[in-house]
Amino acid sequence: MVERCCAFTGHRPKKFPWGYNEADTRCAGLKSSLGKEIDKLVKAGYTDFFSGMAEGADTWAALAVLALKKENPALKLHCILPCKGQADRWSASARELYFSILTQADEVVYVSQEYSEGCMLKRNRYLVDHAACLLAVYNNERRGGTAMTVRYAEKLGRRIIVLDPADSL
């Protein structure tokens, strides 16, 4: 099953030059690239997609899968969450989108019931452990959750596709 599965990782909005401004043409370009990459994966036989559902790249990838699922109901979206309160401190609009995606997902998994220091890492490892491919929106920084997830996928020999947000500038 793992061979037809792809996980997503990527930066939160604060790491992008446009921040939370999704109307920025660079953001639209990145979302478009993400959708095209996911479509290529579907055409290559991937059916199951795993999102950690953080703001930014994770959410955009989940939305792209849901859009493709309308034409291809065989696709499955698995939302892998670090803890129950992941979106508690987000803006009202971000929380609304988050819960809307969760209601459309085929599966929602909480790796921890409550927030703890290691729950984000645990979520990221779960994503990589359950997928043959990692699609990363990654700016090549050496620190942070996305960097650690990419390194973990490299260590396990997973296929890694990197979309550099700078390419949408």
Rosetta silent file (secondary structure, phi, psi, omega in degrees, C-alpha in Angstrom):
SEQUENCE: MVERCCAFTGHRPKKFPWGYNEADTRCAGLKSSLGKEIDKLVKAGYTDFFSGMAEGADTWAALAVLALKKENPALKLHCILPCKGQADRWSASARELYFSILTQADEVVYVSQEYSEGCMLKRNRYLVDHAACLLAVYNNERRGGTAMTVRYAEKLGRRIIVLDPADSL
SCORE:     score description
SCORE:     0.000 S_00000001
   1 L     0.000  -40.175 -176.887    0.000    0.000    0.000 S_00000001
   2 H   -55.718  -31.816 -175.963    2.821    2.430    0.901 S_00000001
   3 H   -64.975  -19.387  178.322    4.058    2.379   -2.710 S_00000001
   4 H  -103.649   15.671 -175.039    0.946    4.296   -3.905 S_00000001
   5 E  -112.004  139.630  177.007    1.127    6.838   -1.071 S_00000001
   6 E  -128.898  134.833  176.775    2.575   10.352   -1.085 S_00000001
   7 E  -107.524  155.113  178.375    3.028   12.606    1.935 S_00000001
   8 E  -112.977  145.241  168.722    3.291   16.384    1.948 S_00000001
   9 E  -144.480  154.551  179.573    5.542   18.657    3.931 S_00000001
  10 E   174.777  173.309 -173.958    6.179   22.340    3.573 S_00000001
  11 L   -78.149  156.425  172.178    6.556   25.703    5.119 S_00000001
  12 L   -83.324  163.368 -174.695    4.006   27.751    6.965 S_00000001
  13 H   -52.955  -34.576 -176.385    3.046   31.148    5.521 S_00000001
  14 H   -63.073  -19.429  179.660    5.525   33.149    7.621 S_00000001
  15 H   -85.334  -10.399 -179.787    8.412   31.485    5.727 S_00000001
  16 L   -91.942  147.107  179.573    7.149   32.692    2.334 S_00000001
  17 L   -58.273  -26.855 -178.518    8.054   36.167    1.002 S_00000001
  18 L   -93.124   -2.243  177.511    4.323   36.905    0.638 S_00000001
  19 L    58.671 -127.733 -177.138    3.453   35.730    4.161 S_00000001
  20 L   -92.174    6.271 -177.524   -0.280   35.184    4.613 S_00000001
  21 L   -83.231   87.928 -177.777   -1.229   37.115    1.444 S_00000001
  22 L   -72.755  -10.155  176.442   -2.656   34.308   -0.693 S_00000001
  23 L   -79.055  -13.098  178.696   -3.748   36.863   -3.313 S_00000001
  24 L   -60.688  137.044 -177.935   -0.059   37.433   -4.157 S_00000001
  25 H   -61.745  -30.073  178.595    0.747   36.125   -7.648 S_00000001
  26 H   -66.807  -38.283  177.385    3.748   34.206   -6.251 S_00000001
  27 H   -66.050  -44.530  178.400    1.449   32.319   -3.886 S_00000001
  28 H   -60.233  -39.825  178.106   -0.942   31.553   -6.739 S_00000001
  29 H   -63.675  -41.933  179.196    2.021   30.297   -8.790 S_00000001
  30 H   -65.959  -43.823  178.583    3.178   28.006   -6.001 S_00000001
  31 H   -60.716  -40.242  178.427   -0.336   26.618   -5.490 S_00000001
  32 H   -63.589  -44.750  178.133   -0.590   25.979   -9.224 S_00000001
  33 H   -61.476  -40.717  178.984    2.776   24.164   -9.250 S_00000001
  34 H   -62.381  -46.325  178.521    1.688   22.095   -6.264 S_00000001
  35 H   -60.809  -41.454  179.553   -1.542   21.091   -8.009 S_00000001
  36 H   -65.643  -40.500  178.864    0.337   20.132  -11.187 S_00000001
  37 H   -64.272  -42.838  179.630    2.827   17.997   -9.227 S_00000001
  38 H   -65.133  -39.838  177.059    0.014   16.189   -7.407 S_00000001
  39 H   -61.200  -40.966  177.263   -1.764   15.611  -10.732 S_00000001
  40 H   -61.654  -40.837  179.011    1.469   14.074  -12.121 S_00000001
  41 H   -63.588  -41.681  177.775    1.646   11.787   -9.085 S_00000001
  42 H   -60.733  -46.052  179.588   -1.956   10.686   -9.634 S_00000001
  43 H   -63.963  -25.408  178.136   -1.167    9.924  -13.304 S_00000001
  44 L   -85.832    0.004  175.268    1.850    7.911  -12.092 S_00000001
  45 L   107.313    1.296  177.186   -0.436    5.736   -9.936 S_00000001
  46 L   -74.683  135.051 -177.240   -0.436    7.417   -6.531 S_00000001
  47 L  -122.388  -23.993 -175.814   -3.851    7.166   -4.869 S_00000001
  48 E  -117.043  131.203 -175.529   -3.333    8.054   -1.209 S_00000001
  49 E  -126.416  134.516 -174.988   -2.118   11.421    0.003 S_00000001
  50 E  -115.542  121.105  178.510   -1.069   12.340    3.540 S_00000001
  51 E  -118.301  135.190  175.806   -1.206   15.911    4.825 S_00000001
  52 L   -80.391   -6.867  171.377   -0.022   17.106    8.223 S_00000001
  53 L    62.411   26.679  170.639   -2.536   19.963    7.863 S_00000001
  54 L   -73.679  162.311  176.755   -0.302   22.808    9.052 S_00000001
  55 L   -63.323  152.325  177.458   -1.111   26.221    7.604 S_00000001
  56 L    92.090 -129.341 -171.273    0.410   26.953    4.211 S_00000001
  57 H   -55.970  -42.469 -179.204    1.788   24.187    2.000 S_00000001
  58 H   -59.556  -46.467 -178.606    0.101   21.286    3.839 S_00000001
  59 H   -66.599  -43.037  179.810   -3.331   22.882    3.545 S_00000001
  60 H   -62.228  -39.984  178.608   -2.826   23.889   -0.100 S_00000001
  61 H   -64.546  -42.928  178.499   -1.778   20.324   -0.970 S_00000001
  62 H   -60.333  -42.402  178.356   -4.845   18.913    0.801 S_00000001
  63 H   -63.350  -38.287  178.248   -7.074   21.299   -1.168 S_00000001
  64 H   -63.871  -41.052  178.273   -5.418   20.205   -4.428 S_00000001
  65 H   -64.066  -44.689 -179.885   -6.125   16.541   -3.593 S_00000001
  66 H   -61.568  -37.415  178.053   -9.761   17.343   -2.777 S_00000001
  67 H   -64.585  -44.514  179.904  -10.117   19.169   -6.118 S_00000001
  68 H   -68.092  -30.937 -179.141   -8.677   16.173   -8.023 S_00000001
  69 H   -64.286  -25.757  178.375  -10.857   13.789   -6.014 S_00000001
  70 H   -62.242  -36.511  177.760  -13.957   15.360   -7.586 S_00000001
  71 H   -91.439  -20.306 -175.480  -12.963   13.834  -10.952 S_00000001
  72 L  -135.137   83.153 -175.873  -11.254   10.777   -9.445 S_00000001
  73 L   -63.848   -9.971  177.811  -13.125    9.452   -6.386 S_00000001
  74 L   -71.459  -17.843  179.762  -10.537    6.661   -5.968 S_00000001
  75 L   -69.943  147.599  179.905   -8.135    9.240   -4.481 S_00000001
  76 E  -129.134  136.377  174.958   -7.890    9.371   -0.710 S_00000001
  77 E  -109.040  122.752  177.990   -6.872   12.225    1.573 S_00000001
  78 E  -111.712  120.743  178.331   -5.467   11.262    4.962 S_00000001
  79 E   -98.756  116.379 -176.522   -5.077   14.111    7.460 S_00000001
  80 E  -108.431  108.275 -170.792   -2.386   13.268    9.995 S_00000001
  81 E  -106.180  141.990 -178.347   -2.599   15.684   12.899 S_00000001
  82 L   -69.219  -32.516 -178.157   -0.064   16.246   15.676 S_00000001
  83 L  -168.545  167.754 -175.943   -2.764   16.784   18.329 S_00000001
  84 L   -64.040  -33.201 -175.419   -6.408   17.741   18.758 S_00000001
  85 L   -94.795   24.288 -174.016   -5.794   21.476   19.279 S_00000001
  86 L   -50.727  -41.250 -173.499   -3.557   22.044   16.247 S_00000001
  87 L   -97.977    8.517 -174.160   -5.640   24.931   14.895 S_00000001
  88 L   -55.365  -36.255 -175.683   -6.644   26.495   18.222 S_00000001
  89 L   -99.148    7.247 -179.462   -4.507   29.633   17.808 S_00000001
  90 L   -79.144  165.711  176.595   -5.148   30.136   14.103 S_00000001
  91 L   -65.367  161.363 -179.919   -7.309   32.897   12.648 S_00000001
  92 H   -59.111  -41.790 -178.824  -11.037   32.205   12.325 S_00000001
  93 H   -68.156  -38.095  178.147  -10.794   31.872    8.532 S_00000001
  94 H   -66.408  -39.534  177.688   -7.831   29.462    8.771 S_00000001
  95 H   -65.583  -40.457  179.690   -9.703   27.331   11.330 S_00000001
  96 H   -61.092  -45.173  178.288  -12.803   27.301    9.139 S_00000001
  97 H   -63.247  -45.159  179.779  -10.775   26.045    6.159 S_00000001
  98 H   -55.338  -52.094 -177.398   -8.973   23.489    8.342 S_00000001
  99 H   -69.959  -30.591  175.361  -12.179   21.955    9.675 S_00000001
 100 H   -63.226  -42.902  178.132  -13.774   22.032    6.228 S_00000001
 101 H   -65.316  -44.279 -178.888  -10.867   19.954    4.883 S_00000001
 102 H   -59.496  -37.660 -179.569  -11.051   17.537    7.823 S_00000001
 103 H   -69.279  -22.284  179.789  -14.755   16.881    7.157 S_00000001
 104 H   -94.627   -9.863 -177.310  -13.920   15.976    3.535 S_00000001
 105 L   -70.091  153.441  176.660  -10.927   13.781    4.378 S_00000001
 106 L   -80.045  -24.430 -179.590  -11.094   10.008    4.080 S_00000001
 107 E  -154.077  140.896  173.021   -9.216    9.589    7.335 S_00000001
 108 E  -125.458  122.905 -178.789   -8.161   11.790   10.247 S_00000001
 109 E  -120.417  130.622  173.503   -5.404   10.474   12.517 S_00000001
 110 E  -103.839  118.496  179.695   -4.202   12.183   15.710 S_00000001
 111 L   -77.076  -20.682  173.751   -0.684   11.049   16.591 S_00000001
 112 L  -142.109  146.490  178.279   -1.132   12.594   20.074 S_00000001
 113 L   -74.698  -40.180 -178.079   -4.285   13.560   21.900 S_00000001
 114 L  -121.185  159.103  177.379   -2.742   16.667   23.470 S_00000001
 115 L   -63.404  136.287  172.819    0.054   19.004   22.465 S_00000001
 116 L  -144.614  166.032 -175.469    3.477   17.887   23.646 S_00000001
 117 L   -57.149  -34.323 -175.668    6.994   18.929   22.725 S_00000001
 118 L   -99.844    5.513 -172.456    7.473   16.017   20.337 S_00000001
 119 H   -68.512  -31.231  178.720    4.051   15.754   18.718 S_00000001
 120 H   -69.190  -43.479  177.243    4.975   17.687   15.546 S_00000001
 121 H   -61.992  -43.367  179.154    8.048   15.490   14.968 S_00000001
 122 H   -60.118  -42.851  176.929    5.948   12.392   15.641 S_00000001
 123 H   -61.707  -46.712 -178.281    3.404   13.591   13.039 S_00000001
 124 H   -62.924  -38.273  178.508    6.146   14.289   10.476 S_00000001
 125 H   -69.607  -37.629  176.950    7.692   10.853   10.945 S_00000001
 126 H   -58.728  -45.072 -179.903    4.269    9.219   10.607 S_00000001
 127 H   -55.803  -51.094 -177.280    3.835   10.985    7.252 S_00000001
 128 H   -68.747  -40.265 -178.851    7.146    9.694    5.890 S_00000001
 129 H   -61.184  -28.166 -174.780    6.759    6.214    7.405 S_00000001
 130 L  -101.839   11.984 -176.179    3.451    5.720    5.564 S_00000001
 131 L  -138.165  148.330  175.743    4.463    6.997    2.120 S_00000001
 132 L   -85.320  -19.291 -173.918    6.790    6.029   -0.720 S_00000001
 133 E  -134.385  143.888  174.856    7.082    9.641   -1.865 S_00000001
 134 E  -121.608  120.500  174.075    7.441   12.999   -0.130 S_00000001
 135 E   -99.608  113.579 -172.623    6.331   16.159   -1.945 S_00000001
 136 E  -116.193  127.862  168.003    8.038   19.034   -0.148 S_00000001
 137 E   -93.142  102.973 -163.970    7.528   22.774   -0.511 S_00000001
 138 L  -142.070  130.196 -176.735   10.983   23.523    0.780 S_00000001
 139 L   -96.888   12.284  176.800   13.330   26.518    0.623 S_00000001
 140 L    74.725   13.063  173.323   16.497   24.545    1.509 S_00000001
 141 L   -64.534  149.425 -179.362   16.844   25.880    5.050 S_00000001
 142 L   -87.633  -14.577 -177.199   18.759   23.495    7.285 S_00000001
 143 L  -113.263  159.994  174.977   16.559   24.056   10.343 S_00000001
 144 L   105.843  169.101 -175.924   12.880   23.523   11.030 S_00000001
 145 H   -63.247  -40.605 -179.894   10.234   20.833   10.671 S_00000001
 146 H   -65.020  -44.465  178.899   10.232   20.732    6.876 S_00000001
 147 H   -60.149  -44.474 -179.585   14.034   20.334    6.772 S_00000001
 148 H   -65.249  -37.153 -179.920   13.921   17.529    9.357 S_00000001
 149 H   -67.880  -41.827  177.226   11.123   15.774    7.449 S_00000001
 150 H   -62.725  -43.978  179.101   13.063   15.932    4.165 S_00000001
 151 H   -63.370  -39.318  178.618   16.189   14.558    5.891 S_00000001
 152 H   -64.118  -42.384  178.204   14.165   11.739    7.477 S_00000001
 153 H   -63.526  -39.486  176.792   12.708   10.835    4.054 S_00000001
 154 H   -61.311  -45.260 -178.893   16.247   10.844    2.588 S_00000001
 155 H   -59.674  -36.641 -179.259   17.423    8.547    5.394 S_00000001
 156 L   -87.162   -0.523  177.601   14.603    6.096    4.611 S_00000001
 157 L    74.516   25.578  178.990   15.314    6.244    0.878 S_00000001
 158 L   -74.929  153.731  170.831   11.959    7.749   -0.070 S_00000001
 159 E   -69.404  133.519 -179.155   11.381    9.467   -3.401 S_00000001
 160 E  -126.873  127.748  174.929   11.485   13.224   -2.737 S_00000001
 161 E  -114.298  124.118 -178.819   10.076   15.931   -4.967 S_00000001
 162 E  -112.032  127.714  169.375   11.003   19.469   -3.922 S_00000001
 163 E  -106.142  115.046  179.445    9.144   22.595   -4.982 S_00000001
 164 L   -85.739  121.127 -179.518   11.245   25.618   -4.063 S_00000001
 165 H   -58.127  -25.271  179.130    8.980   28.568   -3.234 S_00000001
 166 H   -65.340  -23.690  178.715   11.631   30.882   -4.735 S_00000001
 167 H   -68.995  -16.188  179.171   10.818   29.373   -8.133 S_00000001
 168 H   -93.900    3.425 -178.841    7.405   31.057   -7.960 S_00000001
 169 L   -76.694    0.000    0.000    8.990   34.514   -7.524 S_00000001
